[in-house]
Short mmCIF file of N, CA and C in Angstrom, two decimals:
data_model
loop_
_atom_site.label_atom_id
_atom_site.label_comp_id
_atom_site.label_asym_id
_atom_site.label_seq_id
_atom_site.Cartn_x
_atom_site.Cartn_y
_atom_site.Cartn_z
N MET P 1 0.82 -1.19 0.00
CA MET P 1 0.00 0.00 0.00
C MET P 1 0.88 1.27 0.00
N VAL P 2 1.93 1.25 0.81
CA VAL P 2 2.86 2.38 0.88
C VAL P 2 3.56 2.55 -0.48
N ALA P 3 3.94 1.44 -1.09
CA ALA P 3 4.61 1.51 -2.39
C ALA P 3 3.70 2.10 -3.45
N VAL P 4 2.43 1.74 -3.42
CA VAL P 4 1.46 2.30 -4.37
C VAL P 4 1.29 3.79 -4.14
N ALA P 5 1.25 4.23 -2.90
CA ALA P 5 1.11 5.65 -2.59
C ALA P 5 2.34 6.42 -3.08
N ILE P 6 3.53 5.88 -2.84
CA ILE P 6 4.76 6.54 -3.28
C ILE P 6 4.79 6.61 -4.81
N LEU P 7 4.43 5.50 -5.45
CA LEU P 7 4.39 5.46 -6.90
C LEU P 7 3.39 6.48 -7.45
N SER P 8 2.27 6.66 -6.80
CA SER P 8 1.26 7.64 -7.23
C SER P 8 1.82 9.06 -7.17
N PHE P 9 2.56 9.38 -6.08
CA PHE P 9 3.17 10.70 -5.96
C PHE P 9 4.23 10.92 -7.04
N VAL P 10 5.02 9.91 -7.30
CA VAL P 10 6.05 10.01 -8.34
C VAL P 10 5.41 10.21 -9.71
N MET P 11 4.36 9.45 -10.00
CA MET P 11 3.66 9.56 -11.29
C MET P 11 3.01 10.95 -11.44
N ALA P 12 2.41 11.45 -10.37
CA ALA P 12 1.77 12.77 -10.41
C ALA P 12 2.81 13.85 -10.67
N GLY P 13 3.96 13.75 -10.00
CA GLY P 13 5.04 14.71 -10.22
C GLY P 13 5.59 14.64 -11.63
N SER P 14 5.73 13.43 -12.14
CA SER P 14 6.23 13.26 -13.51
C SER P 14 5.25 13.85 -14.52
N TYR P 15 3.96 13.63 -14.31
CA TYR P 15 2.95 14.16 -15.21
C TYR P 15 2.97 15.70 -15.19
N ALA P 16 3.06 16.28 -14.00
CA ALA P 16 3.08 17.75 -13.89
C ALA P 16 4.31 18.32 -14.60
N THR P 17 5.44 17.67 -14.44
CA THR P 17 6.67 18.13 -15.10
C THR P 17 6.53 18.02 -16.61
N PHE P 18 6.02 16.90 -17.09
CA PHE P 18 5.84 16.70 -18.53
C PHE P 18 4.86 17.73 -19.10
N TYR P 19 3.75 17.98 -18.41
CA TYR P 19 2.74 18.93 -18.86
C TYR P 19 3.35 20.34 -18.94
N SER P 20 4.09 20.73 -17.92
CA SER P 20 4.72 22.04 -17.89
C SER P 20 5.74 22.18 -19.01
N PHE P 21 6.55 21.16 -19.24
CA PHE P 21 7.54 21.17 -20.30
C PHE P 21 6.87 21.29 -21.67
N ASN P 22 5.80 20.54 -21.87
CA ASN P 22 5.08 20.55 -23.14
C ASN P 22 4.50 21.94 -23.43
N LYS P 23 3.91 22.56 -22.43
CA LYS P 23 3.33 23.89 -22.60
C LYS P 23 4.42 24.92 -22.88
N SER P 24 5.53 24.81 -22.18
CA SER P 24 6.65 25.72 -22.39
C SER P 24 7.22 25.56 -23.80
N MET P 25 7.34 24.34 -24.26
CA MET P 25 7.86 24.07 -25.61
C MET P 25 6.92 24.65 -26.67
N LYS P 26 5.63 24.51 -26.48
CA LYS P 26 4.65 25.04 -27.44
C LYS P 26 4.76 26.57 -27.52
N THR P 27 4.87 27.22 -26.38
CA THR P 27 5.01 28.68 -26.35
C THR P 27 6.29 29.11 -27.05
N SER P 28 7.37 28.39 -26.79
CA SER P 28 8.65 28.70 -27.42
C SER P 28 8.58 28.56 -28.94
N LEU P 29 7.93 27.53 -29.43
CA LEU P 29 7.80 27.32 -30.87
C LEU P 29 6.93 28.40 -31.51
N GLU P 30 5.87 28.81 -30.82
CA GLU P 30 5.02 29.88 -31.34
C GLU P 30 5.80 31.19 -31.42
N HIS P 31 6.62 31.45 -30.42
CA HIS P 31 7.44 32.67 -30.43
C HIS P 31 8.43 32.62 -31.59
N ARG P 32 9.05 31.47 -31.82
CA ARG P 32 9.98 31.33 -32.92
C ARG P 32 9.29 31.54 -34.26
N ASP P 33 8.08 30.98 -34.41
CA ASP P 33 7.33 31.17 -35.65
C ASP P 33 7.03 32.64 -35.90
N GLN P 34 6.63 33.37 -34.85
CA GLN P 34 6.33 34.80 -34.99
C GLN P 34 7.60 35.56 -35.36
N SER P 35 8.72 35.21 -34.76
CA SER P 35 10.00 35.87 -35.08
C SER P 35 10.39 35.61 -36.53
N GLU P 36 10.19 34.40 -37.01
CA GLU P 36 10.50 34.08 -38.41
C GLU P 36 9.60 34.84 -39.37
N THR P 37 8.33 34.99 -39.01
CA THR P 37 7.40 35.75 -39.84
C THR P 37 7.83 37.21 -39.92
N LEU P 38 8.22 37.79 -38.78
CA LEU P 38 8.70 39.17 -38.78
C LEU P 38 9.97 39.31 -39.62
N LEU P 39 10.87 38.36 -39.51
CA LEU P 39 12.11 38.39 -40.30
C LEU P 39 11.79 38.33 -41.79
N TYR P 40 10.87 37.46 -42.18
CA TYR P 40 10.46 37.37 -43.58
C TYR P 40 9.89 38.70 -44.06
N ALA P 41 9.05 39.32 -43.26
CA ALA P 41 8.45 40.61 -43.64
C ALA P 41 9.52 41.67 -43.84
N PHE P 42 10.47 41.73 -42.91
CA PHE P 42 11.54 42.73 -43.04
C PHE P 42 12.42 42.47 -44.25
N GLU P 43 12.69 41.21 -44.56
CA GLU P 43 13.49 40.90 -45.75
C GLU P 43 12.75 41.30 -47.02
N THR P 44 11.44 41.06 -47.05
CA THR P 44 10.62 41.43 -48.21
C THR P 44 10.63 42.95 -48.41
N VAL P 45 10.42 43.69 -47.32
CA VAL P 45 10.42 45.15 -47.40
C VAL P 45 11.80 45.66 -47.80
N HIS P 46 12.82 45.13 -47.18
CA HIS P 46 14.18 45.58 -47.47
C HIS P 46 14.52 45.39 -48.94
N LYS P 47 14.18 44.26 -49.48
CA LYS P 47 14.48 43.96 -50.88
C LYS P 47 13.79 44.95 -51.82
N ALA P 48 12.52 45.26 -51.55
CA ALA P 48 11.77 46.17 -52.40
C ALA P 48 12.21 47.62 -52.22
N VAL P 49 12.42 48.02 -50.98
CA VAL P 49 12.70 49.42 -50.68
C VAL P 49 14.09 49.85 -51.15
N ARG P 50 15.02 48.94 -51.19
CA ARG P 50 16.38 49.30 -51.62
C ARG P 50 16.38 49.91 -53.02
N GLY P 51 15.49 49.47 -53.89
CA GLY P 51 15.49 49.95 -55.27
C GLY P 51 14.52 51.08 -55.55
N ILE P 52 14.13 51.84 -54.55
CA ILE P 52 13.16 52.92 -54.76
C ILE P 52 13.68 53.94 -55.76
N SER P 53 12.82 54.26 -56.73
CA SER P 53 13.15 55.32 -57.68
C SER P 53 12.23 56.52 -57.50
N ASP P 54 10.98 56.30 -57.11
CA ASP P 54 10.03 57.39 -56.85
C ASP P 54 9.22 57.07 -55.60
N VAL P 55 9.00 58.10 -54.78
CA VAL P 55 8.16 57.97 -53.59
C VAL P 55 6.83 58.66 -53.90
N HIS P 56 5.71 57.96 -53.61
CA HIS P 56 4.40 58.49 -53.96
C HIS P 56 3.56 58.90 -52.76
N GLN P 57 3.54 58.10 -51.72
CA GLN P 57 2.72 58.40 -50.55
C GLN P 57 3.48 57.99 -49.30
N THR P 58 3.52 58.92 -48.34
CA THR P 58 4.21 58.62 -47.09
C THR P 58 3.40 59.14 -45.91
N THR P 59 3.06 58.23 -45.02
CA THR P 59 2.47 58.60 -43.75
C THR P 59 3.14 57.71 -42.71
N ALA P 60 2.68 57.82 -41.47
CA ALA P 60 3.27 56.98 -40.42
C ALA P 60 2.91 55.51 -40.61
N THR P 61 1.81 55.21 -41.34
CA THR P 61 1.38 53.81 -41.49
C THR P 61 1.28 53.35 -42.93
N VAL P 62 1.57 54.23 -43.90
CA VAL P 62 1.50 53.88 -45.32
C VAL P 62 2.77 54.35 -46.02
N PHE P 63 3.33 53.48 -46.84
CA PHE P 63 4.50 53.84 -47.64
C PHE P 63 4.28 53.28 -49.04
N GLU P 64 4.16 54.19 -50.02
CA GLU P 64 3.93 53.78 -51.40
C GLU P 64 5.04 54.36 -52.27
N PHE P 65 5.59 53.52 -53.13
CA PHE P 65 6.74 53.92 -53.92
C PHE P 65 6.83 53.08 -55.19
N THR P 66 7.67 53.52 -56.11
CA THR P 66 8.01 52.74 -57.29
C THR P 66 9.43 52.25 -57.10
N THR P 67 9.63 50.96 -57.33
CA THR P 67 10.96 50.38 -57.20
C THR P 67 11.45 49.93 -58.57
N THR P 68 12.73 50.07 -58.79
CA THR P 68 13.34 49.64 -60.04
C THR P 68 14.24 48.46 -59.75
N ARG P 69 13.99 47.38 -60.46
CA ARG P 69 14.79 46.16 -60.26
C ARG P 69 16.08 46.23 -61.06
N MET P 70 16.96 45.28 -60.82
CA MET P 70 18.25 45.23 -61.51
C MET P 70 18.08 45.07 -63.03
N ASP P 71 16.98 44.42 -63.46
CA ASP P 71 16.77 44.23 -64.90
C ASP P 71 16.11 45.44 -65.56
N GLY P 72 15.86 46.50 -64.78
CA GLY P 72 15.28 47.73 -65.32
C GLY P 72 13.77 47.80 -65.22
N SER P 73 13.08 46.70 -64.87
CA SER P 73 11.63 46.74 -64.74
C SER P 73 11.24 47.48 -63.46
N THR P 74 10.04 48.05 -63.46
CA THR P 74 9.57 48.82 -62.30
C THR P 74 8.29 48.21 -61.76
N GLU P 75 8.03 48.49 -60.50
CA GLU P 75 6.79 48.05 -59.85
C GLU P 75 6.41 49.08 -58.80
N ARG P 76 5.14 49.44 -58.79
CA ARG P 76 4.63 50.36 -57.77
C ARG P 76 4.07 49.51 -56.62
N ILE P 77 4.56 49.77 -55.41
CA ILE P 77 4.24 48.96 -54.23
C ILE P 77 3.74 49.85 -53.11
N ARG P 78 2.80 49.34 -52.35
CA ARG P 78 2.31 50.03 -51.16
C ARG P 78 2.39 49.07 -49.97
N TYR P 79 3.02 49.53 -48.89
CA TYR P 79 3.01 48.81 -47.62
C TYR P 79 2.15 49.61 -46.66
N TRP P 80 1.30 48.93 -45.92
CA TRP P 80 0.47 49.65 -44.96
C TRP P 80 0.01 48.74 -43.85
N TYR P 81 -0.45 49.41 -42.79
CA TYR P 81 -0.99 48.73 -41.62
C TYR P 81 -2.50 48.64 -41.79
N ASP P 82 -3.01 47.42 -41.89
CA ASP P 82 -4.45 47.18 -42.00
C ASP P 82 -4.99 46.96 -40.59
N SER P 83 -5.43 48.04 -39.95
CA SER P 83 -5.87 47.95 -38.55
C SER P 83 -7.13 47.10 -38.39
N ALA P 84 -7.98 47.05 -39.42
CA ALA P 84 -9.21 46.25 -39.33
C ALA P 84 -8.91 44.76 -39.20
N ASN P 85 -7.83 44.31 -39.85
CA ASN P 85 -7.47 42.89 -39.82
C ASN P 85 -6.18 42.63 -39.05
N SER P 86 -5.64 43.66 -38.40
CA SER P 86 -4.40 43.56 -37.61
C SER P 86 -3.27 42.94 -38.42
N GLY P 87 -3.06 43.46 -39.61
CA GLY P 87 -2.01 42.91 -40.46
C GLY P 87 -1.15 43.97 -41.11
N PHE P 88 0.06 43.59 -41.45
CA PHE P 88 0.97 44.43 -42.22
C PHE P 88 0.90 43.90 -43.65
N VAL P 89 0.45 44.73 -44.58
CA VAL P 89 0.10 44.28 -45.93
C VAL P 89 1.02 44.89 -46.98
N ALA P 90 1.34 44.08 -47.98
CA ALA P 90 2.09 44.53 -49.15
C ALA P 90 1.16 44.42 -50.35
N LYS P 91 1.05 45.51 -51.13
CA LYS P 91 0.21 45.48 -52.32
C LYS P 91 1.03 45.94 -53.51
N SER P 92 1.01 45.14 -54.56
CA SER P 92 1.60 45.55 -55.83
C SER P 92 0.50 46.25 -56.60
N ILE P 93 0.63 47.55 -56.73
CA ILE P 93 -0.37 48.31 -57.48
C ILE P 93 -0.21 47.99 -58.97
N THR P 94 1.00 47.74 -59.39
CA THR P 94 1.28 47.39 -60.79
C THR P 94 0.56 46.10 -61.18
N ASN P 95 0.64 45.08 -60.34
CA ASN P 95 0.04 43.77 -60.65
C ASN P 95 -1.33 43.56 -60.01
N ASP P 96 -1.80 44.52 -59.23
CA ASP P 96 -3.08 44.44 -58.52
C ASP P 96 -3.18 43.17 -57.67
N THR P 97 -2.13 42.90 -56.90
CA THR P 97 -2.13 41.77 -55.97
C THR P 97 -1.72 42.28 -54.60
N SER P 98 -2.22 41.63 -53.56
CA SER P 98 -1.81 42.00 -52.21
C SER P 98 -1.70 40.76 -51.35
N ARG P 99 -0.92 40.88 -50.29
CA ARG P 99 -0.76 39.79 -49.35
C ARG P 99 -0.40 40.36 -47.98
N THR P 100 -0.86 39.68 -46.96
CA THR P 100 -0.52 40.06 -45.60
C THR P 100 0.81 39.43 -45.25
N LEU P 101 1.78 40.27 -44.88
CA LEU P 101 3.10 39.77 -44.54
C LEU P 101 3.17 39.29 -43.09
N VAL P 102 2.47 40.00 -42.18
CA VAL P 102 2.48 39.64 -40.77
C VAL P 102 1.08 39.82 -40.21
N ASP P 103 0.59 38.81 -39.48
CA ASP P 103 -0.68 38.90 -38.76
C ASP P 103 -0.43 39.35 -37.32
N ASN P 104 -1.50 39.65 -36.61
CA ASN P 104 -1.44 40.03 -35.20
C ASN P 104 -0.56 41.25 -34.96
N VAL P 105 -0.59 42.19 -35.89
CA VAL P 105 0.18 43.42 -35.76
C VAL P 105 -0.66 44.43 -35.00
N THR P 106 -0.04 45.06 -34.01
CA THR P 106 -0.77 46.07 -33.22
C THR P 106 -0.36 47.49 -33.60
N ALA P 107 0.80 47.64 -34.25
CA ALA P 107 1.24 48.98 -34.66
C ALA P 107 2.31 48.87 -35.75
N VAL P 108 2.27 49.84 -36.66
CA VAL P 108 3.29 49.98 -37.69
C VAL P 108 3.66 51.46 -37.73
N ALA P 109 4.95 51.73 -37.82
CA ALA P 109 5.39 53.13 -37.91
C ALA P 109 6.52 53.24 -38.92
N PHE P 110 6.30 54.09 -39.91
CA PHE P 110 7.35 54.44 -40.87
C PHE P 110 7.88 55.81 -40.48
N THR P 111 9.18 55.96 -40.50
CA THR P 111 9.84 57.25 -40.30
C THR P 111 10.79 57.44 -41.47
N TYR P 112 10.84 58.64 -42.03
CA TYR P 112 11.60 58.89 -43.24
C TYR P 112 12.75 59.85 -42.96
N TYR P 113 13.87 59.62 -43.67
CA TYR P 113 15.08 60.40 -43.43
C TYR P 113 15.67 60.92 -44.73
N ASP P 114 16.34 62.06 -44.65
CA ASP P 114 17.05 62.59 -45.81
C ASP P 114 18.46 62.02 -45.84
N ARG P 115 19.28 62.45 -46.78
CA ARG P 115 20.62 61.88 -46.94
C ARG P 115 21.57 62.26 -45.81
N PHE P 116 21.18 63.23 -44.98
CA PHE P 116 22.01 63.61 -43.84
C PHE P 116 21.59 62.90 -42.55
N GLY P 117 20.54 62.09 -42.64
CA GLY P 117 20.08 61.36 -41.46
C GLY P 117 19.05 62.10 -40.63
N ASP P 118 18.55 63.22 -41.14
CA ASP P 118 17.53 63.98 -40.43
C ASP P 118 16.15 63.53 -40.88
N GLU P 119 15.20 63.50 -39.95
CA GLU P 119 13.82 63.13 -40.31
C GLU P 119 13.27 64.15 -41.29
N THR P 120 12.48 63.65 -42.25
CA THR P 120 11.88 64.54 -43.25
C THR P 120 10.50 64.02 -43.64
N THR P 121 9.67 64.96 -44.08
CA THR P 121 8.36 64.60 -44.63
C THR P 121 8.30 65.00 -46.11
N THR P 122 9.37 65.59 -46.60
CA THR P 122 9.45 66.01 -48.00
C THR P 122 9.89 64.82 -48.85
N GLN P 123 9.01 64.37 -49.72
CA GLN P 123 9.27 63.14 -50.49
C GLN P 123 10.51 63.23 -51.36
N ILE P 124 10.77 64.35 -51.95
CA ILE P 124 11.93 64.47 -52.84
C ILE P 124 13.24 64.32 -52.07
N ASP P 125 13.24 64.64 -50.79
CA ASP P 125 14.45 64.56 -49.96
C ASP P 125 14.66 63.18 -49.34
N MET P 126 13.67 62.31 -49.40
CA MET P 126 13.77 61.01 -48.71
C MET P 126 14.84 60.13 -49.31
N ASN P 127 15.70 59.63 -48.43
CA ASN P 127 16.79 58.78 -48.86
C ASN P 127 16.86 57.50 -48.02
N ALA P 128 16.03 57.41 -46.99
CA ALA P 128 16.01 56.22 -46.13
C ALA P 128 14.68 56.17 -45.38
N ALA P 129 14.34 54.99 -44.92
CA ALA P 129 13.12 54.81 -44.14
C ALA P 129 13.39 53.83 -43.01
N LYS P 130 12.73 54.09 -41.90
CA LYS P 130 12.78 53.16 -40.77
C LYS P 130 11.38 52.57 -40.62
N LEU P 131 11.32 51.26 -40.50
CA LEU P 131 10.06 50.56 -40.29
C LEU P 131 10.08 49.94 -38.91
N GLU P 132 9.05 50.21 -38.14
CA GLU P 132 8.91 49.61 -36.81
C GLU P 132 7.59 48.87 -36.76
N LEU P 133 7.66 47.55 -36.51
CA LEU P 133 6.48 46.69 -36.44
C LEU P 133 6.32 46.15 -35.03
N THR P 134 5.12 46.26 -34.49
CA THR P 134 4.83 45.70 -33.18
C THR P 134 3.78 44.62 -33.38
N SER P 135 4.08 43.41 -32.93
CA SER P 135 3.12 42.31 -33.05
C SER P 135 2.87 41.72 -31.68
N GLU P 136 1.76 41.03 -31.58
CA GLU P 136 1.34 40.47 -30.30
C GLU P 136 1.00 39.00 -30.49
N ARG P 137 1.35 38.20 -29.52
CA ARG P 137 0.99 36.78 -29.57
C ARG P 137 0.59 36.31 -28.20
N GLU P 138 -0.18 35.26 -28.19
CA GLU P 138 -0.65 34.66 -26.94
C GLU P 138 0.49 33.87 -26.32
N GLY P 139 0.74 34.11 -25.05
CA GLY P 139 1.80 33.40 -24.35
C GLY P 139 1.22 32.34 -23.42
N ALA P 140 2.07 31.82 -22.58
CA ALA P 140 1.65 30.80 -21.62
C ALA P 140 0.67 31.40 -20.62
N ASN P 141 -0.25 30.59 -20.18
CA ASN P 141 -1.23 30.98 -19.17
C ASN P 141 -2.08 32.18 -19.57
N GLY P 142 -2.31 32.35 -20.87
CA GLY P 142 -3.16 33.43 -21.34
C GLY P 142 -2.49 34.79 -21.36
N THR P 143 -1.21 34.86 -21.06
CA THR P 143 -0.51 36.15 -21.11
C THR P 143 -0.21 36.51 -22.55
N LYS P 144 0.02 37.78 -22.79
CA LYS P 144 0.33 38.23 -24.15
C LYS P 144 1.79 38.67 -24.19
N SER P 145 2.43 38.35 -25.30
CA SER P 145 3.82 38.74 -25.53
C SER P 145 3.83 39.73 -26.68
N VAL P 146 4.51 40.85 -26.49
CA VAL P 146 4.59 41.88 -27.52
C VAL P 146 6.02 41.94 -28.04
N ASP P 147 6.16 41.85 -29.37
CA ASP P 147 7.47 41.94 -30.03
C ASP P 147 7.48 43.19 -30.89
N THR P 148 8.53 43.98 -30.76
CA THR P 148 8.72 45.14 -31.62
C THR P 148 10.04 44.99 -32.33
N GLU P 149 9.98 45.05 -33.65
CA GLU P 149 11.17 44.92 -34.49
C GLU P 149 11.33 46.20 -35.30
N THR P 150 12.56 46.60 -35.53
CA THR P 150 12.85 47.82 -36.27
C THR P 150 13.90 47.55 -37.33
N ALA P 151 13.72 48.14 -38.51
CA ALA P 151 14.71 48.03 -39.58
C ALA P 151 14.86 49.38 -40.25
N MET P 152 16.07 49.69 -40.66
CA MET P 152 16.38 50.93 -41.37
C MET P 152 16.92 50.56 -42.74
N VAL P 153 16.39 51.19 -43.77
CA VAL P 153 16.80 50.88 -45.14
C VAL P 153 17.16 52.18 -45.87
N THR P 154 18.31 52.18 -46.51
CA THR P 154 18.71 53.31 -47.36
C THR P 154 18.31 52.98 -48.79
N PHE P 155 17.76 53.94 -49.48
CA PHE P 155 17.29 53.74 -50.84
C PHE P 155 18.48 53.80 -51.80
N ARG P 156 18.80 52.73 -52.42
CA ARG P 156 19.96 52.62 -53.31
C ARG P 156 19.85 53.58 -54.50
N ASN P 157 18.67 53.75 -55.06
CA ASN P 157 18.50 54.58 -56.27
C ASN P 157 18.14 56.02 -55.97
N ARG P 158 18.19 56.42 -54.70
CA ARG P 158 17.78 57.78 -54.33
C ARG P 158 18.94 58.58 -53.76
N THR P 159 20.11 58.45 -54.28
CA THR P 159 21.23 59.26 -53.79
C THR P 159 21.14 60.64 -54.44
N LEU P 160 20.73 61.59 -53.67
CA LEU P 160 20.52 62.95 -54.20
C LEU P 160 21.72 63.83 -53.95
#
């Protein structure tokens, strides 16, 4: 009887440890997935923004521009924060296609800079942009985790 009681305590402890480990692992994997999604979004933006030839619309949450590729072709692109769907969206105005790059976004902020590194709102002077994305995910025990990532990109074709 004593052996069964001891075995029950050991089994209960083992189950609690396994359950806690499993929940922790799931949270860790979800965090990694969110980080990879943010990295993909930043790589996509960086690739497009480097080749900017013309800037069309700039606000804190919308950035629209024409990019010139290495082969000489151009594409007009708009990045914006879709607050209704909590997403960071890329739209090719040239091809009339759009896709959400990151879900569960709570804030997007674009800041624009001239060639001297000073903030500017004058489109002709823009030579770089900073993108700041804040996303939220569900954590362990119903808690929320907020990730904010920032990237700065200099426009290769906009050296004035």
